[in-house]
Amino acid sequence: MGIVVFGASLMDIKGYPFGKYVADGRNAGKVVEVQGGVSRNVAEDIANVELKPTYVSVLDHSSASEEIIAKLKRHKVNTDYIVQRDGGLGKWLAIFNEEGDVVGSISQRPDLSAISETLKQHGDEIFSKCDSVVVEIDMEADLLKAIFALADKYNKKVYALVSNMSIAMERRDLMMCTDCVVCNQEEAGLLFSEDYAGMKPEELAPVICRKVQQAGYRQMVVTMGAQGAVYACHGREYGIVPAQRTAVVDTTGCGDAFFAGVTIGLTYGKTLSQACRIGTRLASSVIATTENVCPRFQPSEFNLFHCAE
């Protein structure tokens, strides 16, 4: 069953200016719709490394949802545990500037409560067969607790995906039970109530290591954009992974691809440093396109063998 991903699917509505973006003006440009949602992106990223993940989610009965399911199936994602209910598909509206950075957004979250039904009916089957588990740590608390209870029952590692740190901060007890937490520099500052803006990787890495010890987290990775990423383990090991230089077209999905790479690496036997390097390569492949996910790779490109059998 591979890596199992729990979370939300959204349709991303993205606007790009033809020239310099003017915040309080009328901007000529193009508007596109792309399948998104951090968990859906992560599931497809994992599938694009030919690892056949399983996606557990909720969609609605719209044509957009049917297209999402069809695309996931084409990419060899197991969609058997996707249920369709009213309100099951979210939306994300985003405006980008001329440099490809988001300058404003509004998110409409979907109703994921139907996942509880899936867990009651198929939870033992899913968790007994999977390699590891990915969860959006800002989902409903009761739903998360049910997922973590099943992961503990079957001794499966859980990797925490953050889409809204202000909500995730309320899940600190569950974050202590995850094998690795991945977030960006700003989110790490919110989590630890400190300002990390302007810090260089060599400054931030020992700080995050100390915070990981104090908070009781097992492992943590903090992405820093063009500066790369820093990582820390509870055993007081920490390090820096540089970014890969690439032309920036659209940063949407970059963090999701990085997370997918880290999860892939840790699930299939890599060290945290090696896993971060897989994440860096996947992330750099997303930045140079308007797509939300990475292109196709072979597991052998990351020295992953026999993990998809």
Short mmCIF file of C-alpha atoms in Angstrom, two decimals:
data_model
loop_
_atom_site.label_atom_id
_atom_site.label_comp_id
_atom_site.label_asym_id
_atom_site.label_seq_id
_atom_site.Cartn_x
_atom_site.Cartn_y
_atom_site.Cartn_z
CA MET A 1 0.00 0.00 0.00
CA GLY A 2 3.06 2.29 0.17
CA ILE A 3 2.93 5.62 2.00
CA VAL A 4 -0.61 6.58 3.07
CA VAL A 5 -1.48 10.29 2.88
CA PHE A 6 -4.41 11.76 4.85
CA GLY A 7 -5.66 15.25 4.04
CA ALA A 8 -7.58 17.71 1.90
CA SER A 9 -7.89 18.35 -1.82
CA LEU A 10 -8.37 21.85 -3.20
CA MET A 11 -8.70 23.55 -6.56
CA ASP A 12 -6.08 26.30 -6.81
CA ILE A 13 -7.15 29.45 -8.65
CA LYS A 14 -3.97 31.37 -9.43
CA GLY A 15 -3.49 34.82 -10.96
CA TYR A 16 -0.23 35.96 -12.62
CA PRO A 17 0.43 39.55 -13.79
CA PHE A 18 1.91 40.18 -17.23
CA GLY A 19 4.13 42.92 -15.79
CA LYS A 20 4.96 44.35 -12.37
CA TYR A 21 2.24 43.58 -9.84
CA VAL A 22 0.55 46.65 -8.32
CA ALA A 23 -1.18 45.79 -5.05
CA ASP A 24 -3.86 48.51 -5.19
CA GLY A 25 -4.24 48.64 -8.96
CA ARG A 26 -5.78 46.72 -11.84
CA ASN A 27 -3.36 44.09 -13.11
CA ALA A 28 -3.63 42.52 -16.54
CA GLY A 29 -2.53 38.90 -16.52
CA LYS A 30 -3.70 35.31 -16.70
CA VAL A 31 -5.78 33.20 -14.33
CA VAL A 32 -5.39 29.42 -14.21
CA GLU A 33 -6.99 26.59 -12.24
CA VAL A 34 -4.74 23.78 -10.99
CA GLN A 35 -5.46 20.76 -8.81
CA GLY A 36 -3.96 21.43 -5.38
CA GLY A 37 -4.16 20.97 -1.64
CA VAL A 38 -0.97 20.18 0.24
CA SER A 39 -1.87 16.54 0.93
CA ARG A 40 -3.06 15.91 -2.63
CA ASN A 41 0.16 17.49 -3.89
CA VAL A 42 2.25 15.29 -1.60
CA ALA A 43 0.42 12.13 -2.71
CA GLU A 44 1.05 12.97 -6.37
CA ASP A 45 4.70 13.91 -5.69
CA ILE A 46 5.26 10.51 -4.07
CA ALA A 47 3.53 8.81 -7.00
CA ASN A 48 5.77 10.71 -9.43
CA VAL A 49 8.74 8.90 -7.90
CA GLU A 50 6.90 5.70 -8.91
CA LEU A 51 6.13 4.70 -5.30
CA LYS A 52 2.35 4.06 -5.58
CA PRO A 53 1.01 5.85 -2.46
CA THR A 54 -2.53 5.65 -1.07
CA TYR A 55 -4.58 8.83 -0.68
CA VAL A 56 -7.31 9.04 1.97
CA SER A 57 -9.43 12.14 1.47
CA VAL A 58 -12.86 13.62 0.80
CA LEU A 59 -14.08 15.15 -2.46
CA ASP A 60 -17.46 16.39 -3.67
CA HIS A 61 -19.55 15.27 -6.65
CA SER A 62 -18.33 17.96 -9.06
CA SER A 63 -16.55 17.43 -12.38
CA ALA A 64 -13.44 18.95 -10.78
CA SER A 65 -13.41 16.16 -8.19
CA GLU A 66 -13.84 13.52 -10.88
CA GLU A 67 -10.85 15.02 -12.72
CA ILE A 68 -8.78 14.93 -9.51
CA ILE A 69 -9.55 11.24 -9.00
CA ALA A 70 -8.84 10.45 -12.66
CA LYS A 71 -5.46 12.21 -12.55
CA LEU A 72 -4.44 10.49 -9.32
CA LYS A 73 -5.30 7.12 -10.85
CA ARG A 74 -3.24 7.92 -13.95
CA HIS A 75 -0.28 8.62 -11.66
CA LYS A 76 -0.82 5.27 -9.89
CA VAL A 77 -2.16 6.68 -6.62
CA ASN A 78 -4.51 4.28 -4.81
CA THR A 79 -7.83 6.19 -4.60
CA ASP A 80 -9.91 3.38 -3.07
CA TYR A 81 -10.36 5.32 0.18
CA ILE A 82 -11.49 8.65 -1.27
CA VAL A 83 -15.14 9.33 -0.43
CA GLN A 84 -17.35 11.94 -2.10
CA ARG A 85 -19.57 14.19 0.00
CA ASP A 86 -21.01 17.69 -0.34
CA GLY A 87 -18.40 20.24 0.75
CA GLY A 88 -15.56 17.79 0.29
CA LEU A 89 -13.52 19.89 -2.16
CA GLY A 90 -11.82 23.09 -1.01
CA LYS A 91 -10.57 26.11 -2.98
CA TRP A 92 -7.46 28.29 -2.76
CA LEU A 93 -7.37 31.70 -4.43
CA ALA A 94 -3.88 33.19 -4.83
CA ILE A 95 -2.31 36.23 -6.45
CA PHE A 96 1.35 36.13 -7.53
CA ASN A 97 3.76 38.96 -8.25
CA GLU A 98 6.13 39.17 -11.19
CA GLU A 99 8.75 37.15 -9.26
CA GLY A 100 6.45 34.16 -8.72
CA ASP A 101 5.80 34.81 -5.01
CA VAL A 102 2.33 34.75 -3.43
CA VAL A 103 1.27 38.26 -2.36
CA GLY A 104 -2.28 37.44 -1.26
CA SER A 105 -4.52 34.41 -0.82
CA ILE A 106 -7.85 33.14 0.53
CA SER A 107 -8.45 29.50 1.43
CA GLN A 108 -11.80 27.69 1.63
CA ARG A 109 -11.24 24.52 3.64
CA PRO A 110 -13.24 21.37 2.83
CA ASP A 111 -15.18 19.18 5.26
CA LEU A 112 -13.03 16.12 6.06
CA SER A 113 -15.29 14.58 8.70
CA ALA A 114 -16.16 11.65 6.39
CA ILE A 115 -12.60 10.33 6.86
CA SER A 116 -13.79 9.15 10.28
CA GLU A 117 -16.15 6.74 8.53
CA THR A 118 -13.28 5.46 6.40
CA LEU A 119 -11.16 4.81 9.49
CA LYS A 120 -13.95 2.90 11.21
CA GLN A 121 -14.55 0.70 8.19
CA HIS A 122 -11.04 0.29 6.78
CA GLY A 123 -8.58 1.65 9.36
CA ASP A 124 -7.06 -1.69 10.34
CA GLU A 125 -6.68 -2.70 6.70
CA ILE A 126 -4.99 0.58 5.75
CA PHE A 127 -2.56 0.78 8.66
CA SER A 128 -1.59 -2.88 8.74
CA LYS A 129 -0.43 -2.76 5.11
CA CYS A 130 1.12 0.72 4.73
CA ASP A 131 4.82 1.66 4.88
CA SER A 132 4.31 4.97 6.73
CA VAL A 133 1.68 7.67 7.28
CA VAL A 134 1.45 11.33 6.30
CA VAL A 135 -1.09 13.62 8.01
CA GLU A 136 -2.00 17.27 7.80
CA ILE A 137 -1.37 18.11 11.44
CA ASP A 138 -3.97 20.91 11.36
CA MET A 139 -6.92 18.57 10.67
CA GLU A 140 -9.64 18.13 13.29
CA ALA A 141 -8.19 16.94 16.61
CA ASP A 142 -10.51 13.91 16.98
CA LEU A 143 -9.64 12.73 13.48
CA LEU A 144 -5.92 13.11 14.14
CA LYS A 145 -6.16 11.18 17.40
CA ALA A 146 -7.86 8.29 15.60
CA ILE A 147 -5.09 8.26 12.97
CA PHE A 148 -2.32 8.36 15.57
CA ALA A 149 -3.99 5.60 17.60
CA LEU A 150 -4.03 3.30 14.56
CA ALA A 151 -0.43 4.22 13.71
CA ASP A 152 0.60 3.31 17.25
CA LYS A 153 -1.37 0.05 17.09
CA TYR A 154 0.49 -1.07 13.97
CA ASN A 155 3.82 0.60 14.83
CA LYS A 156 3.83 2.91 11.78
CA LYS A 157 5.81 6.14 11.62
CA VAL A 158 3.82 9.34 11.10
CA TYR A 159 5.12 12.41 9.27
CA ALA A 160 3.48 15.77 10.02
CA LEU A 161 2.54 18.10 7.17
CA VAL A 162 1.76 21.70 8.16
CA SER A 163 -0.65 23.75 6.06
CA ASN A 164 -1.74 26.20 8.79
CA MET A 165 0.73 26.65 11.65
CA SER A 166 -1.68 28.70 13.78
CA ILE A 167 -3.89 25.58 13.99
CA ALA A 168 -0.98 23.13 14.11
CA MET A 169 0.33 24.86 17.25
CA GLU A 170 -2.71 23.46 19.07
CA ARG A 171 -1.52 19.94 18.20
CA ARG A 172 1.81 20.04 20.07
CA ASP A 173 1.07 16.78 21.87
CA LEU A 174 0.57 14.98 18.57
CA MET A 175 3.60 16.62 17.00
CA MET A 176 5.67 14.94 19.71
CA CYS A 177 4.42 11.59 18.38
CA THR A 178 5.43 12.24 14.77
CA ASP A 179 8.70 10.93 13.39
CA CYS A 180 9.48 14.23 11.64
CA VAL A 181 7.93 17.70 11.50
CA VAL A 182 8.62 19.83 8.40
CA CYS A 183 7.84 23.55 8.26
CA ASN A 184 9.27 26.78 6.87
CA GLN A 185 11.30 29.45 8.66
CA GLU A 186 8.32 31.69 9.45
CA GLU A 187 6.25 28.76 10.73
CA ALA A 188 9.11 27.63 12.97
CA GLY A 189 9.18 31.11 14.48
CA LEU A 190 5.46 30.91 15.22
CA LEU A 191 5.81 27.43 16.70
CA PHE A 192 8.60 28.42 19.08
CA SER A 193 7.44 32.03 19.70
CA GLU A 194 10.68 33.51 18.35
CA ASP A 195 11.71 35.64 15.38
CA TYR A 196 13.97 33.75 12.97
CA ALA A 197 13.71 36.28 10.14
CA GLY A 198 17.09 37.25 8.74
CA MET A 199 18.93 34.32 10.32
CA LYS A 200 21.38 32.36 8.21
CA PRO A 201 21.27 28.55 8.10
CA GLU A 202 24.42 28.21 10.21
CA GLU A 203 22.76 30.40 12.86
CA LEU A 204 19.34 28.73 12.76
CA ALA A 205 20.45 25.08 12.75
CA PRO A 206 21.77 24.95 16.36
CA VAL A 207 18.76 26.98 17.54
CA ILE A 208 16.32 24.48 16.00
CA CYS A 209 18.34 21.61 17.47
CA ARG A 210 17.99 23.10 20.94
CA LYS A 211 14.26 23.71 20.44
CA VAL A 212 13.73 20.13 19.28
CA GLN A 213 15.29 18.86 22.51
CA GLN A 214 13.18 21.18 24.65
CA ALA A 215 9.90 20.42 22.85
CA GLY A 216 10.50 16.67 22.80
CA TYR A 217 10.21 16.35 19.01
CA ARG A 218 11.96 13.43 17.34
CA GLN A 219 13.14 15.18 14.18
CA MET A 220 12.47 18.51 12.53
CA VAL A 221 13.30 20.17 9.22
CA VAL A 222 12.96 23.91 8.59
CA THR A 223 13.00 25.14 4.99
CA MET A 224 14.61 28.51 4.27
CA GLY A 225 13.81 29.19 0.63
CA ALA A 226 16.86 30.05 -1.46
CA GLN A 227 19.09 29.39 1.59
CA GLY A 228 18.12 25.72 1.63
CA ALA A 229 17.04 23.93 4.81
CA VAL A 230 18.24 23.02 8.28
CA TYR A 231 17.45 19.82 10.16
CA ALA A 232 17.76 18.59 13.72
CA CYS A 233 17.27 15.29 15.56
CA HIS A 234 16.44 14.71 19.22
CA GLY A 235 19.87 13.09 19.61
CA ARG A 236 21.41 16.57 19.21
CA GLU A 237 22.48 16.03 15.60
CA TYR A 238 21.82 18.92 13.23
CA GLY A 239 22.90 20.10 9.80
CA ILE A 240 22.34 22.24 6.72
CA VAL A 241 21.24 21.24 3.22
CA PRO A 242 21.80 23.90 0.51
CA ALA A 243 19.15 24.71 -2.08
CA GLN A 244 19.56 23.92 -5.76
CA ARG A 245 19.71 26.99 -7.98
CA THR A 246 16.87 27.16 -10.50
CA ALA A 247 14.76 29.76 -12.31
CA VAL A 248 11.68 30.69 -10.25
CA VAL A 249 8.36 30.60 -12.12
CA ASP A 250 5.91 29.66 -9.35
CA THR A 251 6.73 28.63 -5.77
CA THR A 252 3.36 26.91 -5.18
CA GLY A 253 3.85 23.27 -4.20
CA CYS A 254 7.57 23.67 -3.62
CA GLY A 255 7.29 23.01 0.11
CA ASP A 256 4.95 20.08 -0.50
CA ALA A 257 7.45 18.47 -2.87
CA PHE A 258 10.23 18.99 -0.34
CA PHE A 259 8.12 17.32 2.34
CA ALA A 260 7.33 14.42 0.01
CA GLY A 261 11.04 13.90 -0.61
CA VAL A 262 11.86 13.91 3.10
CA THR A 263 9.05 11.43 3.80
CA ILE A 264 10.16 9.16 0.96
CA GLY A 265 13.74 9.17 2.20
CA LEU A 266 12.93 8.49 5.85
CA THR A 267 10.35 5.83 4.99
CA TYR A 268 12.76 3.90 2.81
CA GLY A 269 15.92 3.89 4.90
CA LYS A 270 17.72 7.19 4.29
CA THR A 271 19.23 9.42 6.97
CA LEU A 272 17.56 12.77 7.65
CA SER A 273 20.35 14.55 5.75
CA GLN A 274 19.90 12.26 2.74
CA ALA A 275 16.12 12.61 2.90
CA CYS A 276 16.44 16.41 2.87
CA ARG A 277 18.54 16.18 -0.28
CA ILE A 278 15.80 14.17 -1.98
CA GLY A 279 13.33 16.84 -0.88
CA THR A 280 15.56 19.60 -2.24
CA ARG A 281 15.73 17.99 -5.66
CA LEU A 282 11.96 17.47 -5.87
CA ALA A 283 11.32 21.05 -4.70
CA SER A 284 13.68 22.57 -7.26
CA SER A 285 11.87 20.69 -10.04
CA VAL A 286 8.56 22.31 -9.03
CA ILE A 287 9.76 25.92 -8.79
CA ALA A 288 10.62 26.13 -12.48
CA THR A 289 7.05 25.35 -13.65
CA THR A 290 3.47 26.49 -13.04
CA GLU A 291 2.57 22.97 -11.89
CA ASN A 292 2.00 22.20 -8.19
CA VAL A 293 3.88 18.89 -8.28
CA CYS A 294 7.20 17.46 -9.43
CA PRO A 295 7.74 15.70 -12.77
CA ARG A 296 8.39 11.96 -13.02
CA PHE A 297 11.49 10.44 -11.42
CA GLN A 298 12.67 6.87 -11.02
CA PRO A 299 13.38 5.55 -7.48
CA SER A 300 16.87 4.58 -8.66
CA GLU A 301 17.68 8.29 -9.18
CA PHE A 302 17.59 8.61 -5.38
CA ASN A 303 19.19 5.24 -4.71
CA LEU A 304 15.83 3.80 -3.63
CA PHE A 305 15.45 0.14 -4.48
CA HIS A 306 12.70 -2.46 -3.92
CA CYS A 307 10.54 0.04 -2.00
CA ALA A 308 7.69 0.03 -4.50
CA GLU A 309 7.32 -3.74 -4.79
#
